[in-house]
Each structure stands twice: as C-alpha cells, then as structure tokens.
XYZ file of C-alpha atoms in Angstrom:
148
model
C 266.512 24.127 19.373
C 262.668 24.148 19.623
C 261.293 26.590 21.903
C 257.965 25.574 23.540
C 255.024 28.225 23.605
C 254.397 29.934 27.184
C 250.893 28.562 28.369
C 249.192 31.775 27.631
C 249.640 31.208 24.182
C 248.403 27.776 24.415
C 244.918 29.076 25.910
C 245.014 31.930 23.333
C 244.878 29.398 20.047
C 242.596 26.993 21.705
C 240.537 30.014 22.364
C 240.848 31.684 18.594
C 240.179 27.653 17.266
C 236.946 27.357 19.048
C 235.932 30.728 18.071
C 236.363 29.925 14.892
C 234.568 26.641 14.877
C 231.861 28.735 16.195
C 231.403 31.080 13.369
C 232.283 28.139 10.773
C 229.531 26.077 12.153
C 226.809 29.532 13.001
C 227.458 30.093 8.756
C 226.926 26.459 7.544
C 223.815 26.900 10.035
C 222.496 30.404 8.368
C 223.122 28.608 5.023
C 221.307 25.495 5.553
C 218.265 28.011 6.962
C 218.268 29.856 4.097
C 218.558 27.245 1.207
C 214.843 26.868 1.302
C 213.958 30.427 0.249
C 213.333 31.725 -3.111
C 214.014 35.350 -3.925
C 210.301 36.950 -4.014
C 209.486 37.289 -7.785
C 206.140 37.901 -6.877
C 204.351 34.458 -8.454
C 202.059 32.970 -5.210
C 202.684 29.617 -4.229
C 200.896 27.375 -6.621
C 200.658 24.595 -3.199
C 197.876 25.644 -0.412
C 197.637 23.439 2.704
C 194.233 23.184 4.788
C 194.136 23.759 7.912
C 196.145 20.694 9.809
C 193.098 19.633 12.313
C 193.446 18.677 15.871
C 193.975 15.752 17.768
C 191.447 14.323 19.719
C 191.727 11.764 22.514
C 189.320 10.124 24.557
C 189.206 11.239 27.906
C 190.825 9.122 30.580
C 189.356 10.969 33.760
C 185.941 9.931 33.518
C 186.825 6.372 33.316
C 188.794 6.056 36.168
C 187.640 4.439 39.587
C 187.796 6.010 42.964
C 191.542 7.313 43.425
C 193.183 6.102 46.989
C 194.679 9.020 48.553
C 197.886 7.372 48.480
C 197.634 7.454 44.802
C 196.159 10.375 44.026
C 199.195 12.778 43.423
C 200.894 10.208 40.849
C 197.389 9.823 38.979
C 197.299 13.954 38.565
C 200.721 14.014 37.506
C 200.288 11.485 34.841
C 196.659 12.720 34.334
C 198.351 15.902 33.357
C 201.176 13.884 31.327
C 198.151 12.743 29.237
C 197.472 16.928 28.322
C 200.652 17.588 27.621
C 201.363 14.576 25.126
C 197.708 16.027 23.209
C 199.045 19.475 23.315
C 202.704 18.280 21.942
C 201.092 16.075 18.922
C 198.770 19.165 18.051
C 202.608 21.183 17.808
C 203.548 18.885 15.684
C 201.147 18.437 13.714
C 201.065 21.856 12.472
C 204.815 22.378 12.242
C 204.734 19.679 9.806
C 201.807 20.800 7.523
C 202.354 19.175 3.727
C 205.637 16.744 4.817
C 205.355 13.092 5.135
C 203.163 11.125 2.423
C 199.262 9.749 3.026
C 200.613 7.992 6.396
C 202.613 11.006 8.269
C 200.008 11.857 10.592
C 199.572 7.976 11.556
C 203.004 6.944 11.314
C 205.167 10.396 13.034
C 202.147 11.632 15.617
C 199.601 9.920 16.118
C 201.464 6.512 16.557
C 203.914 7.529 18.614
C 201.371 9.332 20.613
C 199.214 6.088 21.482
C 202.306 4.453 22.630
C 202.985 7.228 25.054
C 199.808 7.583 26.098
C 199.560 3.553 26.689
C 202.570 3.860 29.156
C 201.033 6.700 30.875
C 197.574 5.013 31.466
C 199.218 1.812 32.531
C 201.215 4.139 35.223
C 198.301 5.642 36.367
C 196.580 2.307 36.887
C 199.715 0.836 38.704
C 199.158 3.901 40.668
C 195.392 2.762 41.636
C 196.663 -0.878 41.706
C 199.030 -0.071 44.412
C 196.113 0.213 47.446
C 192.709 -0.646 45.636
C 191.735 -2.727 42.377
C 194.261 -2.195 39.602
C 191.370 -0.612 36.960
C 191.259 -2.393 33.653
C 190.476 -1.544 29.937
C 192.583 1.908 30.341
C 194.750 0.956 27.430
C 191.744 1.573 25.008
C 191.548 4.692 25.420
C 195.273 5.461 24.276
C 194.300 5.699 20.669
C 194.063 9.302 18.940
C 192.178 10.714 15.911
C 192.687 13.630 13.525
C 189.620 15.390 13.452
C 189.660 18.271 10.499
C-alpha cells in the first residue's frame, strides 16, 4: 500500500531542490569567474593595452531645422537617445580592451552603433516630418569614429 506524502512535504522538497539548484548553479558561476586567474607568482603581465580611445560622433543638433512644437518633446527624447548610445559604445569599448581581432571595434561597437543611431535620426526626422518638412541627409551623420 503506497502512502502519498502530506502536501507540506511536497512544498518542503520542491523547496530543498531549488535551493539546491541555487547553490549548484552560484558554484559553477564562482568557478567559471575564477578560471581566468593565475595564482600571483609575481612575473608582470608580459601584454600592455593602450588606452581604448573614445568614440566620437558627429553632432546631430546643429543640423537640425526649426523643431514644431508638436515635435519637439520626441526630438529631445531621441536627441538624448543619441547620448546615451555614445556613452554605451564608449562602456564597451573599454570593457573589451585586447578581445576581438583588427575588426572588433568596427564589427561589435561601432557598427552596431551606426545602425542604432540611423534608426534614431530617422525617428527624429519623422518627428519633424509630422507638421513641417521631413529634414533630409540626417542618416550621414550616424557614422562613428575611434579617436585614440
């Protein structure tokens, strides 16, 4: 005769199991964090990195027309959008110092950047388009540089 287990009990081993998964998965986590390190034996690093650089963008303020009123608060967002995509790529560009080959910074930041900043400046011109003349030639200034 099989006896089945009072729901308490139930709770109680799902509650020990996930516990348990927990700490299983928080060690395989410490581990893979500390694979990377080498006990200090004193010997410097034989690999220096310069400095990363910045990125640099042209500025997308100055070339914009008169903004309608009606517009106006969707242009600042975006406008702002715009900073925070620069600030994000310089991030990541020095948390990735020395990865990636010749073509990292072109093919992980700075790409990706000009295609975000592309959809942004054709937002903000859809923005102006909306109640005056839809400005043109924004997307050329969606391209990025590294300066060092």
């Amino acid at each position: 005769m099989s006896r089945a287990l009072p729901k308490y009990n139930k709770r109680r081993v799902t509650f020990i199991g996930g516990a348990a998964a927990v700490a299983l998965s928080g060690t395989v986590i410490a581990g893979f964090a500390l694979a990377g390190e080498t006990p200090d034996s004193g010997a410097t690093n034989a690999r220096t990195l310069a400095g990363p650089g910045t990125i640099s963008c042209p500025d997308v303020t100055g070339r914009l027309p008169a903004v309608p009123g009606s517009a106006k608060a969707e242009v600042d967002s975006n406008l702002a959008q715009l900073n925070t995509q620069i600030q994000e790529a310089n991030k990541r560009l020095v948390d990735t110092v020395g990865q990636g080959g010749p073509d990292f910074v072109q093919n992980a930041i700075l790409g990706p950047l000009e295609d975000k900043r592309i959809s942004t400046v054709n937002r903000i011109a859809t923005a102006i388009g909306r109640t005056a003349e839809k400005p043109a030639g924004l997307d050329s200034l969606a391209a990025c540089t590294l300066t060092k």
